[in-house]
């Protein structure tokens, strides 16, 4: 029997959720830390962009590699994982109307992650740990670089177990009935992948730390790469599952939509647990220690099951929105439901731009570059940064920004400040991120190398002159990288202005109007059927066919290009 009292809760007038005050404080602190680190990492990223621009080359090589290391670690790991901790606590406590398991351990999570991130920052800014995000051996960083990463990972692992413990309490105290809500089920999926990811990191970072202090004489680079990518790439899979869960949440919040088939959506999440980590293999396709049979098997037959899961989510999320819109009267034509969607609402526009951008930019390119033959010509080029900005920035970061516009009134009890700026922010950020990603992938296809401050190697014995169009693509990409940075700054300004100066929402204020469930609206109309061609979501079907055709076309283009590189007689 719970010992909590109702004084520990408040009923939120915006969402109608029962908010646990202790859990809410932890959500606030993790979310705030995430936004601060987004700013820090973004500033380093801006320096990297202005250096890779051939016509600018802002930073010296020494500072460039330091900035690149900081940007990769802060934006890929620190900002994202702090935000995901906030999301997990929100799902486990607020969505289920529950108290948080072991708040003291939750605070341990926060402080371990904060101290760990600070130790890594000190090591990198000290100038002796510019080993980039992958920190490949035999390059060595300061011992507190590795120790900071270990502390950060342990903190995140503690947060995962606090979330799972919270679910146990919710089940025992019957704060929900039936199965877990789909969005919470997505959180469970992300947590399971996170445990695998963090254990992989521990398996390699602990001995690497001991190596850095001289207690271990040698770390095999091949072994390091294999185990490290179980951590490095799988961390992106946590992001994918989390932002897809956010897509489902926002479609419900904005449209009163339900998944087209909840069982199918849950099955797709399970496919992620079983197969998504196999995407790590595409980082290892040039390594001689792995057999061709293993490489081909993992980058073809097995990875397709993870791709199938993404295709399912890519169909059912917009499909649920279309069905809801048609049930509410927008049942004419193929795309009336989409044309008349609330594009001025940054919650929806950010989510939909995330969905489309992730599918057409991050998703398609990730599938194609995971093919062993194609991977050989593009992997160590600017194509890879273009691709993972298409997943991490276009997909994950934009989705996190979108849901933040809903979370601020619920968690911080403040109305969104600078509402006019908020309407435009998703478009500015997405425009910059989309063109940045596409331009860098174009330059990478022309052979422009990654991980270098000067892409031409000017003044070096191995200097190389790229085609002018490659340099032009780099300039265009980095210009739009600056636009992306402007969109990020807009977001940060809106968030900080809202939580510090936004109009306060009183706890006893009248409930905000909620979006009516689409099924309830449809029952009132008395209609029996929606859609055309015998399909409830024909517009989504057409969009899915366009995506499928784009994948096929992109495969053909890349294999055609490969045939010109590997001529056959």
Short mmCIF file of C-alpha atoms in Angstrom, two decimals, residues 19-523:
data_model
loop_
_atom_site.label_atom_id
_atom_site.label_comp_id
_atom_site.label_asym_id
_atom_site.label_seq_id
_atom_site.Cartn_x
_atom_site.Cartn_y
_atom_site.Cartn_z
CA UNK A 19 1.68 15.14 -11.59
CA UNK A 20 3.94 13.85 -8.83
CA UNK A 21 5.86 16.86 -7.49
CA UNK A 22 9.09 15.00 -6.68
CA UNK A 23 9.21 13.37 -10.09
CA UNK A 24 8.39 16.68 -11.72
CA UNK A 25 11.39 18.35 -10.09
CA UNK A 26 13.65 15.70 -11.56
CA UNK A 27 12.03 16.10 -14.98
CA UNK A 28 12.69 19.85 -14.77
CA UNK A 29 16.35 19.54 -13.82
CA UNK A 30 17.15 16.92 -16.44
CA UNK A 31 15.33 18.85 -19.17
CA UNK A 32 17.00 22.14 -18.19
CA UNK A 33 20.45 20.52 -18.18
CA UNK A 34 19.70 19.07 -21.62
CA UNK A 35 18.88 22.49 -23.10
CA UNK A 36 22.01 24.05 -21.60
CA UNK A 37 24.19 21.32 -23.10
CA UNK A 38 22.40 21.72 -26.45
CA UNK A 39 23.58 25.33 -26.41
CA UNK A 40 27.15 24.38 -25.47
CA UNK A 41 27.42 21.62 -28.06
CA UNK A 42 25.80 23.79 -30.70
CA UNK A 43 28.39 26.53 -30.24
CA UNK A 44 31.19 24.01 -30.79
CA UNK A 45 29.30 22.69 -33.81
CA UNK A 46 29.08 26.19 -35.27
CA UNK A 47 32.86 26.49 -34.99
CA UNK A 48 33.27 23.14 -36.76
CA UNK A 49 30.91 24.23 -39.56
CA UNK A 50 32.72 27.52 -40.14
CA UNK A 51 36.05 25.67 -40.28
CA UNK A 52 34.93 23.02 -42.74
CA UNK A 53 33.61 25.75 -45.03
CA UNK A 54 36.45 26.02 -47.58
CA UNK A 55 35.94 29.77 -48.00
CA UNK A 56 36.15 30.50 -44.24
CA UNK A 57 38.24 27.90 -42.31
CA UNK A 58 37.70 29.65 -38.98
CA UNK A 59 39.62 27.49 -36.49
CA UNK A 60 43.19 26.25 -36.42
CA UNK A 61 43.57 22.46 -36.74
CA UNK A 62 44.36 22.03 -33.03
CA UNK A 63 41.27 23.91 -31.90
CA UNK A 64 39.18 22.30 -34.64
CA UNK A 65 39.79 18.78 -33.34
CA UNK A 66 39.07 19.92 -29.80
CA UNK A 67 35.80 21.51 -30.96
CA UNK A 68 34.89 18.44 -33.02
CA UNK A 69 35.44 16.17 -30.01
CA UNK A 70 33.32 18.41 -27.77
CA UNK A 71 30.57 18.85 -30.36
CA UNK A 72 30.24 15.12 -31.01
CA UNK A 73 30.15 14.06 -27.38
CA UNK A 74 27.90 16.86 -26.12
CA UNK A 75 25.34 16.77 -28.93
CA UNK A 76 25.25 13.03 -29.56
CA UNK A 77 25.38 11.92 -25.94
CA UNK A 78 24.99 14.56 -23.25
CA UNK A 79 22.09 16.75 -24.44
CA UNK A 80 20.18 13.80 -25.84
CA UNK A 81 20.54 11.48 -22.82
CA UNK A 82 19.68 14.20 -20.29
CA UNK A 83 16.50 14.87 -22.26
CA UNK A 84 15.73 11.15 -22.45
CA UNK A 85 16.06 10.87 -18.67
CA UNK A 86 13.44 13.62 -18.38
CA UNK A 87 11.21 11.76 -20.85
CA UNK A 88 11.52 8.44 -18.98
CA UNK A 89 10.61 10.02 -15.63
CA UNK A 90 7.70 11.83 -17.28
CA UNK A 91 6.40 8.60 -18.82
CA UNK A 92 6.84 6.46 -15.72
CA UNK A 93 5.42 8.94 -13.21
CA UNK A 94 3.20 11.49 -14.95
CA UNK A 95 1.64 9.45 -17.77
CA UNK A 96 0.84 6.62 -15.35
CA UNK A 97 -0.19 8.94 -12.49
CA UNK A 98 2.45 7.36 -10.32
CA UNK A 99 5.19 8.25 -7.85
CA UNK A 100 8.83 7.89 -8.83
CA UNK A 101 10.74 4.88 -7.52
CA UNK A 102 13.73 5.75 -5.32
CA UNK A 103 14.00 9.53 -5.85
CA UNK A 104 17.39 9.52 -4.13
CA UNK A 105 18.78 7.20 -6.78
CA UNK A 106 17.19 9.43 -9.42
CA UNK A 107 19.11 12.39 -8.00
CA UNK A 108 22.23 10.21 -8.03
CA UNK A 109 21.59 9.69 -11.74
CA UNK A 110 21.43 13.43 -12.33
CA UNK A 111 24.57 14.33 -10.40
CA UNK A 112 26.64 11.46 -11.78
CA UNK A 113 25.74 12.45 -15.33
CA UNK A 114 26.43 16.13 -14.61
CA UNK A 115 29.79 15.47 -12.93
CA UNK A 116 30.75 12.99 -15.66
CA UNK A 117 29.90 15.47 -18.41
CA UNK A 118 31.89 18.18 -16.60
CA UNK A 119 34.95 15.88 -16.29
CA UNK A 120 34.83 15.12 -20.01
CA UNK A 121 34.51 18.83 -20.79
CA UNK A 122 37.52 19.69 -18.62
CA UNK A 123 39.58 16.96 -20.29
CA UNK A 124 38.67 18.07 -23.81
CA UNK A 125 39.07 21.80 -23.18
CA UNK A 126 42.44 21.10 -21.58
CA UNK A 127 43.70 20.34 -25.07
CA UNK A 128 45.08 16.83 -24.42
CA UNK A 129 41.93 14.80 -25.18
CA UNK A 130 41.06 15.77 -28.76
CA UNK A 131 40.36 12.15 -29.69
CA UNK A 132 36.94 12.91 -31.22
CA UNK A 133 33.74 11.18 -30.24
CA UNK A 134 34.98 7.68 -31.10
CA UNK A 135 38.20 8.09 -29.04
CA UNK A 136 39.80 5.29 -31.06
CA UNK A 137 42.90 3.70 -29.58
CA UNK A 138 45.86 4.00 -29.81
CA UNK A 139 45.03 7.71 -29.54
CA UNK A 140 44.93 8.34 -25.83
CA UNK A 141 43.04 10.94 -23.82
CA UNK A 142 43.48 12.08 -20.23
CA UNK A 143 42.31 9.47 -17.68
CA UNK A 144 39.51 11.74 -16.44
CA UNK A 145 38.13 11.82 -20.00
CA UNK A 146 37.35 8.09 -19.81
CA UNK A 147 36.36 8.28 -16.15
CA UNK A 148 33.90 11.07 -16.93
CA UNK A 149 32.31 8.98 -19.67
CA UNK A 150 32.04 6.03 -17.29
CA UNK A 151 30.37 8.14 -14.57
CA UNK A 152 27.98 9.60 -17.13
CA UNK A 153 27.07 6.13 -18.39
CA UNK A 154 26.58 4.76 -14.86
CA UNK A 155 24.26 7.68 -14.11
CA UNK A 156 22.20 6.94 -17.20
CA UNK A 157 22.04 3.26 -16.26
CA UNK A 158 20.73 4.20 -12.80
CA UNK A 159 18.06 6.35 -14.47
CA UNK A 160 16.97 3.38 -16.58
CA UNK A 161 16.52 1.20 -13.49
CA UNK A 162 14.65 3.98 -11.67
CA UNK A 163 12.23 4.09 -14.61
CA UNK A 164 11.77 0.30 -14.57
CA UNK A 165 11.22 0.40 -10.80
CA UNK A 166 8.60 3.10 -11.29
CA UNK A 167 6.73 0.79 -13.67
CA UNK A 168 6.79 -1.96 -11.03
CA UNK A 169 5.23 0.43 -8.51
CA UNK A 170 2.59 1.54 -11.04
CA UNK A 171 1.65 -2.08 -11.70
CA UNK A 172 1.53 -2.98 -8.01
CA UNK A 173 -0.48 0.09 -7.01
CA UNK A 174 -2.74 -0.20 -10.09
CA UNK A 175 -2.30 3.37 -11.28
CA UNK A 176 -3.21 2.13 -14.77
CA UNK A 177 -5.33 -0.70 -16.11
CA UNK A 178 -4.68 -3.12 -18.93
CA UNK A 179 -1.49 -2.94 -20.96
CA UNK A 180 1.04 -0.14 -20.69
CA UNK A 181 0.11 2.84 -22.90
CA UNK A 182 1.94 2.64 -26.23
CA UNK A 183 4.12 5.67 -25.52
CA UNK A 184 5.26 4.12 -22.21
CA UNK A 185 5.85 0.81 -24.00
CA UNK A 186 8.14 2.75 -26.33
CA UNK A 187 9.98 4.05 -23.27
CA UNK A 188 10.47 0.47 -22.07
CA UNK A 189 11.88 -0.46 -25.47
CA UNK A 190 14.31 2.48 -25.35
CA UNK A 191 15.35 1.45 -21.82
CA UNK A 192 16.11 -2.14 -22.82
CA UNK A 193 18.28 -0.91 -25.71
CA UNK A 194 19.90 1.62 -23.36
CA UNK A 195 20.96 -1.12 -20.91
CA UNK A 196 22.58 -3.06 -23.76
CA UNK A 197 24.25 0.13 -24.98
CA UNK A 198 25.63 1.19 -21.60
CA UNK A 199 26.93 -2.31 -20.80
CA UNK A 200 28.74 -2.29 -24.17
CA UNK A 201 30.29 1.05 -23.24
CA UNK A 202 31.40 -0.23 -19.85
CA UNK A 203 32.99 -3.32 -21.41
CA UNK A 204 35.34 -1.14 -23.45
CA UNK A 205 35.64 2.16 -21.54
CA UNK A 206 36.66 0.60 -18.21
CA UNK A 207 39.70 -1.25 -19.64
CA UNK A 208 40.53 1.82 -21.76
CA UNK A 209 40.55 3.94 -18.61
CA UNK A 210 42.88 1.41 -16.95
CA UNK A 211 45.07 1.56 -20.06
CA UNK A 212 45.21 5.38 -19.84
CA UNK A 213 46.57 5.20 -16.27
CA UNK A 214 49.10 2.49 -17.15
CA UNK A 215 47.49 -0.53 -15.47
CA UNK A 216 46.89 -2.26 -18.81
CA UNK A 217 49.66 -2.31 -21.40
CA UNK A 218 47.70 -2.70 -24.62
CA UNK A 219 44.20 -2.31 -26.03
CA UNK A 220 43.66 -4.04 -29.36
CA UNK A 221 42.27 -1.42 -31.82
CA UNK A 222 40.15 -3.96 -33.69
CA UNK A 223 38.55 -5.28 -30.52
CA UNK A 224 38.02 -1.71 -29.31
CA UNK A 225 36.16 -0.72 -32.48
CA UNK A 226 33.84 -3.74 -32.41
CA UNK A 227 32.82 -3.31 -28.78
CA UNK A 228 32.77 0.50 -28.87
CA UNK A 229 30.28 0.57 -31.72
CA UNK A 230 27.97 -1.60 -29.65
CA UNK A 231 27.84 1.53 -27.50
CA UNK A 232 28.33 4.30 -30.08
CA UNK A 233 25.80 3.27 -32.69
CA UNK A 234 23.29 1.68 -30.34
CA UNK A 235 23.02 4.99 -28.49
CA UNK A 236 21.43 6.33 -31.68
CA UNK A 237 18.87 3.50 -31.53
CA UNK A 238 17.76 4.75 -28.11
CA UNK A 239 17.15 8.11 -29.76
CA UNK A 240 15.19 6.57 -32.63
CA UNK A 241 12.86 4.66 -30.31
CA UNK A 242 12.36 7.71 -28.08
CA UNK A 243 11.55 10.12 -30.88
CA UNK A 244 9.16 7.61 -32.49
CA UNK A 245 7.37 7.32 -29.13
CA UNK A 246 7.13 11.12 -29.15
CA UNK A 247 5.58 11.00 -32.64
CA UNK A 248 2.84 8.73 -31.29
CA UNK A 249 2.33 10.99 -28.26
CA UNK A 250 2.00 14.17 -30.32
CA UNK A 251 -0.39 12.60 -32.83
CA UNK A 252 -2.62 11.73 -29.87
CA UNK A 253 -2.29 15.15 -28.22
CA UNK A 254 -2.92 17.26 -31.31
CA UNK A 255 -5.44 15.12 -33.20
CA UNK A 256 -6.92 12.69 -30.68
CA UNK A 257 -5.48 9.97 -32.92
CA UNK A 258 -4.93 6.32 -32.13
CA UNK A 259 -2.43 3.95 -33.81
CA UNK A 260 -3.87 2.20 -36.85
CA UNK A 261 -2.99 -1.07 -35.12
CA UNK A 262 -1.51 -0.89 -31.64
CA UNK A 263 -0.46 -4.54 -31.77
CA UNK A 264 1.49 -3.94 -34.97
CA UNK A 265 3.16 -0.84 -33.48
CA UNK A 266 4.17 -2.79 -30.37
CA UNK A 267 5.52 -5.58 -32.58
CA UNK A 268 7.62 -3.03 -34.48
CA UNK A 269 9.13 -1.83 -31.20
CA UNK A 270 10.04 -5.44 -30.39
CA UNK A 271 11.79 -5.76 -33.76
CA UNK A 272 13.98 -2.84 -32.69
CA UNK A 273 15.05 -4.69 -29.55
CA UNK A 274 16.00 -7.78 -31.54
CA UNK A 275 17.63 -6.31 -34.63
CA UNK A 276 18.29 -2.57 -34.49
CA UNK A 277 21.71 -2.84 -32.87
CA UNK A 278 22.93 -4.71 -35.94
CA UNK A 279 23.20 -1.33 -37.64
CA UNK A 280 26.49 -0.97 -35.76
CA UNK A 281 27.99 -3.33 -38.34
CA UNK A 282 28.16 -0.64 -41.00
CA UNK A 283 30.95 1.07 -39.04
CA UNK A 284 33.06 -2.08 -39.29
CA UNK A 285 32.74 -3.09 -42.92
CA UNK A 286 36.32 -2.13 -43.82
CA UNK A 287 37.83 -3.92 -40.81
CA UNK A 288 39.77 -7.05 -41.80
CA UNK A 289 39.03 -8.96 -38.59
CA UNK A 290 35.42 -9.66 -39.53
CA UNK A 291 34.48 -12.16 -42.22
CA UNK A 292 32.63 -11.15 -45.37
CA UNK A 293 29.88 -13.65 -44.53
CA UNK A 294 29.25 -11.94 -41.18
CA UNK A 295 29.28 -8.49 -42.78
CA UNK A 296 26.89 -9.41 -45.60
CA UNK A 297 24.51 -11.28 -43.28
CA UNK A 298 24.24 -8.44 -40.80
CA UNK A 299 23.97 -5.65 -43.37
CA UNK A 300 21.35 -7.41 -45.46
CA UNK A 301 18.98 -10.04 -44.16
CA UNK A 302 19.14 -9.14 -40.46
CA UNK A 303 19.12 -5.36 -40.72
CA UNK A 304 16.09 -5.48 -43.01
CA UNK A 305 13.98 -6.55 -40.04
CA UNK A 306 14.92 -3.34 -38.23
CA UNK A 307 14.16 -1.39 -41.41
CA UNK A 308 10.76 -3.12 -41.51
CA UNK A 309 10.06 -1.79 -38.01
CA UNK A 310 10.86 1.77 -39.10
CA UNK A 311 8.66 1.38 -42.18
CA UNK A 312 5.79 0.28 -39.93
CA UNK A 313 6.14 3.32 -37.69
CA UNK A 314 6.57 5.56 -40.74
CA UNK A 315 3.21 4.27 -41.99
CA UNK A 316 1.17 4.05 -38.81
CA UNK A 317 2.05 7.48 -37.33
CA UNK A 318 0.96 9.62 -40.33
CA UNK A 319 -1.76 7.04 -40.99
CA UNK A 320 -3.22 7.57 -37.53
CA UNK A 321 -3.20 11.34 -38.13
CA UNK A 322 -4.93 10.94 -41.49
CA UNK A 323 -7.60 8.64 -40.03
CA UNK A 324 -8.23 11.09 -37.18
CA UNK A 325 -8.47 14.05 -39.55
CA UNK A 326 -10.87 12.19 -41.85
CA UNK A 327 -13.03 11.15 -38.90
CA UNK A 328 -13.24 14.83 -37.95
CA UNK A 329 -14.61 15.83 -41.35
CA UNK A 330 -11.53 16.34 -43.55
CA UNK A 331 -12.48 13.35 -45.68
CA UNK A 332 -12.10 14.73 -49.21
CA UNK A 333 -9.26 14.18 -51.63
CA UNK A 334 -5.90 12.57 -50.94
CA UNK A 335 -4.19 15.26 -48.87
CA UNK A 336 -6.85 17.60 -47.50
CA UNK A 337 -6.17 16.11 -44.06
CA UNK A 338 -2.53 17.13 -44.35
CA UNK A 339 -3.05 20.50 -46.03
CA UNK A 340 -5.45 21.58 -43.28
CA UNK A 341 -3.32 20.30 -40.40
CA UNK A 342 -2.29 22.93 -37.80
CA UNK A 343 0.99 23.94 -39.44
CA UNK A 344 1.23 27.03 -37.23
CA UNK A 345 1.42 24.83 -34.12
CA UNK A 346 5.12 24.07 -33.48
CA UNK A 347 4.20 20.88 -31.64
CA UNK A 348 2.70 19.42 -34.81
CA UNK A 349 4.95 21.07 -37.40
CA UNK A 350 8.08 20.05 -35.52
CA UNK A 351 6.88 16.48 -35.18
CA UNK A 352 5.87 16.11 -38.85
CA UNK A 353 9.08 17.72 -40.12
CA UNK A 354 10.96 15.28 -37.89
CA UNK A 355 9.03 12.34 -39.31
CA UNK A 356 9.43 13.27 -42.98
CA UNK A 357 13.05 14.37 -42.63
CA UNK A 358 14.05 11.28 -40.68
CA UNK A 359 12.44 9.01 -43.27
CA UNK A 360 13.68 10.62 -46.47
CA UNK A 361 17.09 11.91 -45.28
CA UNK A 362 18.28 9.89 -42.30
CA UNK A 363 16.43 6.64 -42.87
CA UNK A 364 16.93 6.05 -46.59
CA UNK A 365 20.59 7.00 -46.52
CA UNK A 366 21.23 4.82 -43.48
CA UNK A 367 19.71 1.78 -45.19
CA UNK A 368 21.68 2.31 -48.39
CA UNK A 369 25.03 3.03 -46.73
CA UNK A 370 24.64 -0.17 -44.70
CA UNK A 371 25.09 -2.18 -47.89
CA UNK A 372 28.66 -3.50 -47.79
CA UNK A 373 29.62 -2.59 -51.36
CA UNK A 374 28.22 0.96 -51.26
CA UNK A 375 29.59 1.54 -47.78
CA UNK A 376 33.14 1.13 -49.08
CA UNK A 377 32.97 4.24 -51.26
CA UNK A 378 31.23 6.63 -48.87
CA UNK A 379 31.79 5.62 -45.26
CA UNK A 380 34.92 7.60 -44.40
CA UNK A 381 33.68 10.68 -46.24
CA UNK A 382 31.50 13.66 -45.37
CA UNK A 383 28.57 11.45 -46.32
CA UNK A 384 28.54 9.96 -42.83
CA UNK A 385 28.21 13.27 -40.92
CA UNK A 386 25.51 14.21 -43.42
CA UNK A 387 23.68 10.97 -42.69
CA UNK A 388 23.83 11.07 -38.91
CA UNK A 389 22.79 14.71 -38.84
CA UNK A 390 19.81 13.47 -40.86
CA UNK A 391 18.95 11.04 -38.06
CA UNK A 392 20.12 12.74 -34.87
CA UNK A 393 19.32 16.35 -35.81
CA UNK A 394 16.57 16.20 -38.45
CA UNK A 395 14.82 13.32 -36.66
CA UNK A 396 15.59 13.15 -32.94
CA UNK A 397 16.45 16.74 -32.06
CA UNK A 398 13.50 18.19 -33.99
CA UNK A 399 11.11 15.74 -32.29
CA UNK A 400 12.51 16.64 -28.86
CA UNK A 401 12.10 20.34 -29.64
CA UNK A 402 8.50 19.78 -30.75
CA UNK A 403 7.42 17.95 -27.60
CA UNK A 404 9.16 20.59 -25.46
CA UNK A 405 6.55 23.13 -26.57
CA UNK A 406 3.93 20.89 -24.93
CA UNK A 407 6.03 19.95 -21.90
CA UNK A 408 6.78 23.52 -20.77
CA UNK A 409 3.16 24.33 -19.77
CA UNK A 410 2.73 20.87 -18.20
CA UNK A 411 6.05 20.53 -16.35
CA UNK A 412 7.09 24.14 -15.69
CA UNK A 413 3.53 25.55 -15.44
CA UNK A 414 4.38 28.40 -17.79
CA UNK A 415 2.83 29.50 -21.06
CA UNK A 416 5.08 29.56 -24.12
CA UNK A 417 6.73 32.95 -24.47
CA UNK A 418 7.59 34.42 -27.89
CA UNK A 419 4.78 32.45 -29.53
CA UNK A 420 5.37 34.10 -32.90
CA UNK A 421 8.99 32.98 -32.93
CA UNK A 422 7.94 29.51 -31.82
CA UNK A 423 5.73 29.12 -34.93
CA UNK A 424 8.72 29.70 -37.21
CA UNK A 425 11.42 27.92 -35.24
CA UNK A 426 10.76 24.36 -36.54
CA UNK A 427 10.91 25.58 -40.13
CA UNK A 428 14.15 27.53 -39.70
CA UNK A 429 15.84 24.67 -37.86
CA UNK A 430 14.58 21.98 -40.26
CA UNK A 431 15.49 23.96 -43.39
CA UNK A 432 19.04 24.37 -42.13
CA UNK A 433 19.36 20.75 -41.01
CA UNK A 434 17.85 19.27 -44.19
CA UNK A 435 20.05 21.19 -46.64
CA UNK A 436 23.12 20.76 -44.40
CA UNK A 437 22.68 16.98 -44.38
CA UNK A 438 21.96 16.65 -48.10
CA UNK A 439 24.86 18.92 -49.13
CA UNK A 440 27.37 17.07 -46.95
CA UNK A 441 26.22 13.73 -48.34
CA UNK A 442 26.64 15.12 -51.84
CA UNK A 443 30.19 16.24 -51.04
CA UNK A 444 30.91 12.86 -49.47
CA UNK A 445 29.74 11.07 -52.60
CA UNK A 446 32.43 13.07 -54.44
CA UNK A 447 35.02 11.76 -52.02
CA UNK A 448 35.41 14.69 -49.59
CA UNK A 449 36.99 13.18 -46.48
CA UNK A 450 35.63 13.59 -42.98
CA UNK A 451 37.57 14.23 -39.74
CA UNK A 452 39.78 16.89 -41.31
CA UNK A 453 40.00 20.61 -40.61
CA UNK A 454 41.03 21.35 -44.20
CA UNK A 455 39.35 19.10 -46.77
CA UNK A 456 42.02 19.91 -49.38
CA UNK A 457 45.04 19.04 -47.19
CA UNK A 458 46.60 22.28 -48.48
CA UNK A 459 50.36 22.49 -48.03
CA UNK A 460 50.65 18.78 -47.28
CA UNK A 461 52.55 16.17 -49.35
CA UNK A 462 49.23 14.40 -50.06
CA UNK A 463 47.27 17.54 -51.01
CA UNK A 464 44.32 16.80 -53.24
CA UNK A 465 42.18 19.04 -55.41
CA UNK A 466 38.49 18.18 -55.24
CA UNK A 467 36.09 19.26 -58.01
CA UNK A 468 34.80 22.79 -57.56
CA UNK A 469 31.27 21.47 -57.12
CA UNK A 470 32.45 19.51 -54.06
CA UNK A 471 33.80 22.69 -52.50
CA UNK A 472 30.57 24.46 -53.43
CA UNK A 473 28.52 21.76 -51.73
CA UNK A 474 30.63 22.12 -48.59
CA UNK A 475 30.08 25.89 -48.62
CA UNK A 476 26.32 25.48 -49.14
CA UNK A 477 26.10 22.81 -46.46
CA UNK A 478 27.93 24.84 -43.86
CA UNK A 479 25.95 28.00 -44.69
CA UNK A 480 22.80 26.05 -43.92
CA UNK A 481 24.57 24.68 -40.87
CA UNK A 482 24.66 28.27 -39.66
CA UNK A 483 20.93 28.57 -40.40
CA UNK A 484 20.40 25.38 -38.39
CA UNK A 485 22.32 27.00 -35.53
CA UNK A 486 20.04 30.03 -35.75
CA UNK A 487 17.03 27.71 -35.42
CA UNK A 488 18.62 26.05 -32.40
CA UNK A 489 19.29 29.43 -30.77
CA UNK A 490 15.66 30.41 -31.42
CA UNK A 491 14.55 27.24 -29.60
CA UNK A 492 16.85 27.85 -26.64
CA UNK A 493 15.73 31.49 -26.34
CA UNK A 494 12.07 30.43 -26.44
CA UNK A 495 12.61 27.75 -23.79
CA UNK A 496 14.54 29.98 -21.40
CA UNK A 497 12.14 32.91 -21.90
CA UNK A 498 9.18 30.62 -21.27
CA UNK A 499 10.41 28.94 -18.08
CA UNK A 500 11.74 32.17 -16.54
CA UNK A 501 9.35 34.87 -17.81
CA UNK A 502 6.37 33.05 -19.32
CA UNK A 503 2.92 33.67 -17.86
CA UNK A 504 2.42 31.34 -14.91
CA UNK A 505 -0.35 28.73 -15.05
CA UNK A 506 -2.02 28.50 -11.66
CA UNK A 507 -2.63 25.02 -10.25
CA UNK A 508 -6.29 25.81 -9.59
CA UNK A 509 -6.89 27.36 -13.01
CA UNK A 510 -9.67 26.07 -15.26
CA UNK A 511 -8.77 23.00 -17.34
CA UNK A 512 -7.49 23.81 -20.80
CA UNK A 513 -9.64 22.57 -23.68
CA UNK A 514 -8.56 19.10 -24.74
CA UNK A 515 -8.65 17.69 -28.24
CA UNK A 516 -11.59 15.33 -28.52
CA UNK A 517 -10.85 11.73 -29.32
CA UNK A 518 -11.30 11.23 -33.07
CA UNK A 519 -13.40 8.10 -32.54
CA UNK A 520 -15.83 10.03 -30.33
CA UNK A 521 -16.15 12.75 -32.96
CA UNK A 522 -16.76 10.17 -35.67
CA UNK A 523 -19.53 8.48 -33.69
#
